[in-house]
Short mmCIF file of C-alpha atoms in Angstrom, two decimals:
data_model
loop_
_atom_site.label_atom_id
_atom_site.label_comp_id
_atom_site.label_asym_id
_atom_site.label_seq_id
_atom_site.Cartn_x
_atom_site.Cartn_y
_atom_site.Cartn_z
CA MET B 1069 -12.41 8.49 -23.72
CA ARG B 1070 -10.12 7.96 -21.61
CA THR B 1071 -6.67 9.58 -21.36
CA PHE B 1072 -4.25 8.39 -19.76
CA LEU B 1073 -2.13 11.01 -17.48
CA ILE B 1074 1.81 10.35 -17.18
CA ARG B 1075 3.66 13.08 -14.77
CA VAL B 1076 7.52 13.98 -14.86
CA ALA B 1077 8.63 11.95 -10.88
CA THR B 1078 10.21 14.20 -8.56
CA LEU B 1079 12.79 12.06 -7.15
CA ALA B 1080 13.23 13.30 -3.30
CA ALA B 1081 15.36 10.94 -1.01
CA ALA B 1082 12.82 0.20 1.01
CA ALA B 1083 7.49 -9.12 7.93
CA THR B 1084 9.47 -11.63 6.78
CA THR B 1085 7.61 -14.86 8.22
CA LEU B 1086 7.55 -19.19 6.19
CA ALA B 1087 5.66 -19.68 2.99
CA ALA B 1088 2.74 -21.39 3.97
CA PRO B 1089 0.82 -21.69 0.40
CA ALA B 1090 -2.10 -23.87 -0.21
CA ALA B 1091 -4.70 -24.21 -2.40
CA PRO B 1092 -6.14 -20.95 -3.85
CA THR B 1093 -9.82 -20.54 -4.45
CA THR B 1094 -10.29 -18.94 -7.97
CA ALA B 1095 -14.03 -17.82 -7.03
CA ALA B 1096 -13.03 -13.99 -6.66
CA ALA B 1097 -14.46 -10.79 -5.63
CA ALA B 1098 -17.71 -10.21 -7.57
CA GLN B 1099 -16.13 -8.86 -10.84
CA GLY B 1100 -13.56 -11.81 -11.98
CA LEU B 1101 -12.04 -9.26 -14.52
CA SER B 1102 -8.33 -9.40 -14.98
CA PHE B 1103 -6.34 -6.74 -13.44
CA ARG B 1104 -3.75 -5.76 -16.84
CA PRO B 1105 -0.89 -4.39 -18.56
CA LEU B 1106 -1.49 -1.01 -19.15
CA GLN B 1107 -2.35 -0.64 -22.98
CA TYR B 1108 -5.25 -3.29 -22.10
CA ASN B 1109 -7.38 -1.35 -19.59
CA THR B 1110 -10.31 -1.79 -20.19
CA ASN B 1111 -11.66 1.89 -20.18
CA GLY B 1112 -8.99 3.38 -20.70
CA TYR B 1113 -5.30 3.71 -18.55
CA ASN B 1114 -6.53 2.83 -14.80
CA TRP B 1115 -3.12 2.58 -13.13
CA GLY B 1116 -1.29 5.09 -10.94
CA GLY B 1117 2.01 4.44 -8.94
CA TYR B 1118 5.25 4.62 -10.29
CA ALA B 1119 6.87 2.43 -13.14
CA ALA B 1120 10.47 1.06 -13.48
CA THR B 1121 11.29 0.69 -17.48
CA GLY B 1122 14.40 -0.92 -19.15
CA SER B 1123 15.15 -4.04 -18.63
CA GLY B 1124 16.03 -7.31 -16.49
CA PHE B 1125 14.39 -6.91 -13.44
CA THR B 1126 14.36 -9.88 -11.30
CA SER B 1127 12.67 -8.42 -8.20
CA VAL B 1128 9.95 -5.98 -6.36
CA SER B 1129 8.72 -5.62 -3.31
CA ALA B 1130 6.65 -3.09 -1.32
CA THR B 1131 5.15 -2.96 1.62
CA TRP B 1132 1.30 -0.84 2.24
CA THR B 1133 -1.45 -0.18 5.13
CA GLU B 1134 -4.26 -1.43 3.30
CA PRO B 1135 -7.43 2.00 3.24
CA HIS B 1136 -10.90 2.14 4.51
CA ALA B 1137 -12.64 2.15 1.63
CA THR B 1138 -15.96 3.01 0.62
CA CYS B 1139 -18.28 2.66 -1.90
CA ASN B 1140 -19.62 5.04 -4.28
CA SER B 1141 -20.81 2.45 -7.08
CA THR B 1142 -21.21 -0.83 -6.98
CA ASP B 1143 -18.63 -1.02 -10.77
CA ASP B 1144 -16.07 0.25 -7.78
CA LEU B 1145 -12.91 -2.32 -8.75
CA TYR B 1146 -9.38 -1.59 -7.42
CA ALA B 1147 -6.44 -3.15 -5.78
CA PRO B 1148 -3.08 -1.61 -4.77
CA TRP B 1149 0.35 -4.42 -5.88
CA VAL B 1150 2.65 -4.40 -7.02
CA GLY B 1151 4.33 -6.57 -10.60
CA ILE B 1152 7.14 -7.51 -12.88
CA ASP B 1153 6.11 -6.13 -17.01
CA GLY B 1154 3.30 -4.44 -18.27
CA TYR B 1155 4.48 -0.90 -18.56
CA GLY B 1156 5.15 -1.13 -22.32
CA SER B 1157 4.76 -5.71 -22.45
CA SER B 1158 1.46 -7.77 -22.31
CA THR B 1159 2.31 -9.76 -19.47
CA VAL B 1160 1.71 -8.82 -15.13
CA GLU B 1161 3.03 -11.02 -12.57
CA GLN B 1162 1.18 -9.66 -9.88
CA THR B 1163 -0.53 -9.16 -6.79
CA GLY B 1164 -1.75 -8.28 -4.10
CA VAL B 1165 -5.41 -6.87 -2.41
CA ALA B 1166 -7.92 -6.27 -4.20
CA THR B 1167 -11.53 -4.25 -2.66
CA ASP B 1168 -15.05 -4.96 -4.71
CA CYS B 1169 -17.91 -3.38 -4.20
CA SER B 1170 -20.00 -5.20 -5.93
CA SER B 1171 -21.98 -6.75 -3.35
CA GLY B 1172 -22.62 -2.36 -2.23
CA SER B 1173 -19.78 -2.72 0.47
CA PRO B 1174 -16.05 -3.06 0.64
CA VAL B 1175 -15.42 -6.83 0.58
CA ASN B 1176 -10.94 -7.36 0.66
CA GLN B 1177 -10.00 -10.10 -1.10
CA ALA B 1178 -5.58 -11.14 -1.69
CA TRP B 1179 -5.01 -12.35 -5.14
CA TYR B 1180 -2.28 -13.01 -7.65
CA GLU B 1181 -1.98 -12.85 -11.51
CA MET B 1182 -0.30 -14.27 -14.30
CA TYR B 1183 -2.13 -11.82 -16.53
CA PRO B 1184 -2.65 -13.90 -19.95
CA ALA B 1185 -4.22 -16.46 -17.15
CA SER B 1186 -7.49 -15.40 -14.99
CA PRO B 1187 -7.10 -13.92 -11.10
CA VAL B 1188 -6.73 -16.20 -8.57
CA TYR B 1189 -7.67 -15.25 -5.41
CA LEU B 1190 -7.46 -16.06 -1.98
CA SER B 1191 -9.69 -17.75 0.14
CA LEU B 1192 -11.69 -15.94 2.93
CA GLY B 1193 -11.43 -17.78 5.57
CA SER B 1194 -7.83 -18.69 5.18
CA TYR B 1195 -6.43 -15.19 4.02
CA PRO B 1196 -8.65 -12.32 5.52
CA VAL B 1197 -7.97 -8.76 4.56
CA SER B 1198 -9.09 -5.69 6.66
CA ALA B 1199 -9.12 -2.14 6.83
CA GLY B 1200 -5.58 -1.24 8.52
CA ASP B 1201 -3.77 -4.67 7.48
CA VAL B 1202 -0.11 -4.26 7.38
CA ILE B 1203 0.80 -5.37 3.45
CA THR B 1204 4.33 -6.40 2.14
CA ALA B 1205 4.05 -7.68 -1.05
CA SER B 1206 6.57 -8.83 -3.69
CA VAL B 1207 7.94 -10.93 -6.80
CA THR B 1208 10.81 -12.41 -7.57
CA TYR B 1209 12.09 -13.69 -10.47
CA ALA B 1210 13.23 -17.70 -9.98
CA GLY B 1211 15.44 -18.19 -13.48
CA SER B 1212 13.90 -20.11 -15.79
CA SER B 1213 11.05 -18.38 -16.37
CA LYS B 1214 10.18 -19.05 -13.49
CA TYR B 1215 8.20 -16.28 -11.11
CA THR B 1216 7.49 -16.22 -6.68
CA LEU B 1217 4.58 -13.89 -5.74
CA LYS B 1218 4.82 -13.83 -2.10
CA LEU B 1219 1.37 -11.56 -0.16
CA THR B 1220 2.09 -11.30 3.89
CA ASP B 1221 -1.10 -9.79 5.86
CA SER B 1222 1.44 -9.04 9.22
CA SER B 1223 -1.52 -7.99 10.89
CA ARG B 1224 -3.23 -11.09 11.25
CA GLY B 1225 0.45 -12.93 10.83
CA TRP B 1226 -0.06 -15.40 7.30
CA THR B 1227 1.56 -15.51 4.20
CA TYR B 1228 0.84 -16.59 1.02
CA SER B 1229 4.10 -18.32 -1.78
CA THR B 1230 3.04 -19.79 -4.85
CA THR B 1231 5.94 -19.88 -8.00
CA LYS B 1232 3.99 -19.76 -11.33
CA SER B 1233 6.10 -20.14 -14.64
CA LEU B 1234 5.74 -17.70 -17.20
CA SER B 1235 7.81 -16.13 -20.20
CA ALA B 1236 8.04 -12.69 -19.81
CA GLN B 1237 9.61 -10.01 -21.10
CA ARG B 1238 11.15 -7.97 -17.73
CA THR B 1239 11.31 -4.62 -18.79
CA SER B 1240 9.38 -3.31 -16.25
CA ALA B 1241 8.47 -2.83 -12.41
CA GLU B 1242 5.51 -1.63 -10.82
CA VAL B 1243 4.40 -0.17 -7.62
CA ILE B 1244 0.65 0.60 -8.56
CA ILE B 1245 -3.32 1.02 -8.00
CA GLU B 1246 -5.51 -0.11 -10.63
CA SER B 1247 -9.28 -0.27 -11.32
CA PRO B 1248 -10.32 -2.18 -13.93
CA THR B 1249 -13.43 -1.52 -13.82
CA GLY B 1250 -12.67 2.60 -14.01
CA SER B 1251 -14.28 2.85 -10.99
CA TYR B 1252 -12.69 3.65 -7.68
CA PRO B 1253 -13.81 3.97 -4.51
CA GLU B 1254 -12.94 6.44 -2.05
CA PHE B 1255 -10.01 5.00 -1.04
CA GLY B 1256 -8.51 8.08 1.06
CA THR B 1257 -4.90 7.92 0.93
CA LEU B 1258 -3.01 4.77 0.92
CA SER B 1259 0.65 4.77 1.53
CA PHE B 1260 3.42 2.51 -0.20
CA THR B 1261 7.02 2.07 1.81
CA SER B 1262 9.91 0.32 1.54
CA ALA B 1263 8.49 -0.12 -2.07
CA THR B 1264 11.97 -1.33 -3.73
CA VAL B 1265 12.90 -2.58 -7.20
CA ASN B 1266 16.24 -5.54 -7.46
CA GLY B 1267 16.88 -5.19 -4.27
CA LYS B 1268 17.73 -1.64 -4.77
CA SER B 1269 15.41 2.15 -4.23
CA LEU B 1270 12.66 2.27 -6.33
CA GLY B 1271 13.55 6.21 -6.78
CA SER B 1272 17.05 4.56 -8.36
CA PHE B 1273 15.49 3.60 -11.39
CA GLY B 1274 13.74 6.94 -12.55
CA PRO B 1275 10.22 6.28 -12.33
CA VAL B 1276 7.40 6.66 -14.29
CA ALA B 1277 5.06 8.43 -11.71
CA LEU B 1278 1.14 7.86 -12.97
CA ASP B 1279 -1.83 9.17 -12.88
CA PRO B 1280 -5.16 7.84 -13.79
CA SER B 1281 -7.82 9.71 -15.44
CA SER B 1282 -11.28 9.50 -16.35
CA ASN B 1283 -12.40 12.05 -19.67
CA GLY B 1284 -9.30 14.61 -17.96
CA THR B 1285 -10.37 14.43 -14.87
CA TYR B 1286 -7.72 13.06 -11.97
CA GLU B 1287 -9.26 9.69 -10.39
CA ALA B 1288 -6.46 9.28 -7.98
CA ARG B 1289 -3.30 11.34 -7.27
CA THR B 1290 0.22 10.18 -6.91
CA SER B 1291 2.70 11.93 -4.76
CA ALA B 1292 6.65 12.52 -5.26
CA LEU B 1293 8.87 10.00 -3.95
CA GLY B 1294 10.43 10.22 -0.59
CA SER B 1295 12.32 7.98 2.30
CA GLY B 1296 15.69 8.31 -0.55
CA GLY B 1297 12.96 6.57 -3.17
CA THR B 1298 11.35 4.08 -1.32
CA SER B 1299 7.94 5.92 -0.61
CA PHE B 1300 4.96 7.55 -1.95
CA THR B 1301 0.79 8.30 -1.63
CA ASP B 1302 -1.85 7.25 -4.02
CA THR B 1303 -5.02 10.13 -3.14
CA TYR B 1304 -8.38 9.03 -4.36
CA LEU B 1305 -9.87 12.41 -5.96
CA HIS B 1306 -12.96 11.44 -7.68
CA GLN B 1307 -14.44 8.75 -8.69
#
């Protein structure tokens, strides 16, 4: 049985381009698995990062540099993402970049998901992502049960934005790494910066720090928040 380890956060002292929506593909990283709310993760609780809890969340955003990943097995699948809901609720409105190892080599693919709907992966041709690219992701509540999900690769000069409807509680906001398979590729250290919630620093909400683990063994470690509560790292430890 997989376990879920929560650490108390030590709080230290967040490329705008015009949105250019286009039709995404629905075929994706071959696993095709959903990035689910915390209690629904298939092999246990596989979130790492920070979750702010409360009510009335309207926006979350963060920036990261896509890591160079090494596949340990064809089961490896993970994604850094930002989202609203999912920590204690049954929906997640989220977007990020998945790294899929089902082909034997890492494939990076941009995606969004309005869980419980299936994830939607963006065209590799129109929205390519490579290790080393600088990614900015955001989810914003647009009113009337609508959410705008936006992803920018400033290294390649593209932005994808879409607005979707979903009845949701808006009781949490997250900056997360997640493996739906419970199997992380070796990604080294992933640094999140400019992490904000409702236009304020992530740290100002006293968020919960999360470490994914398997059978009592940490798979990755989340650092304390720095830079005024807007940055932290997740470091790979074990598959």
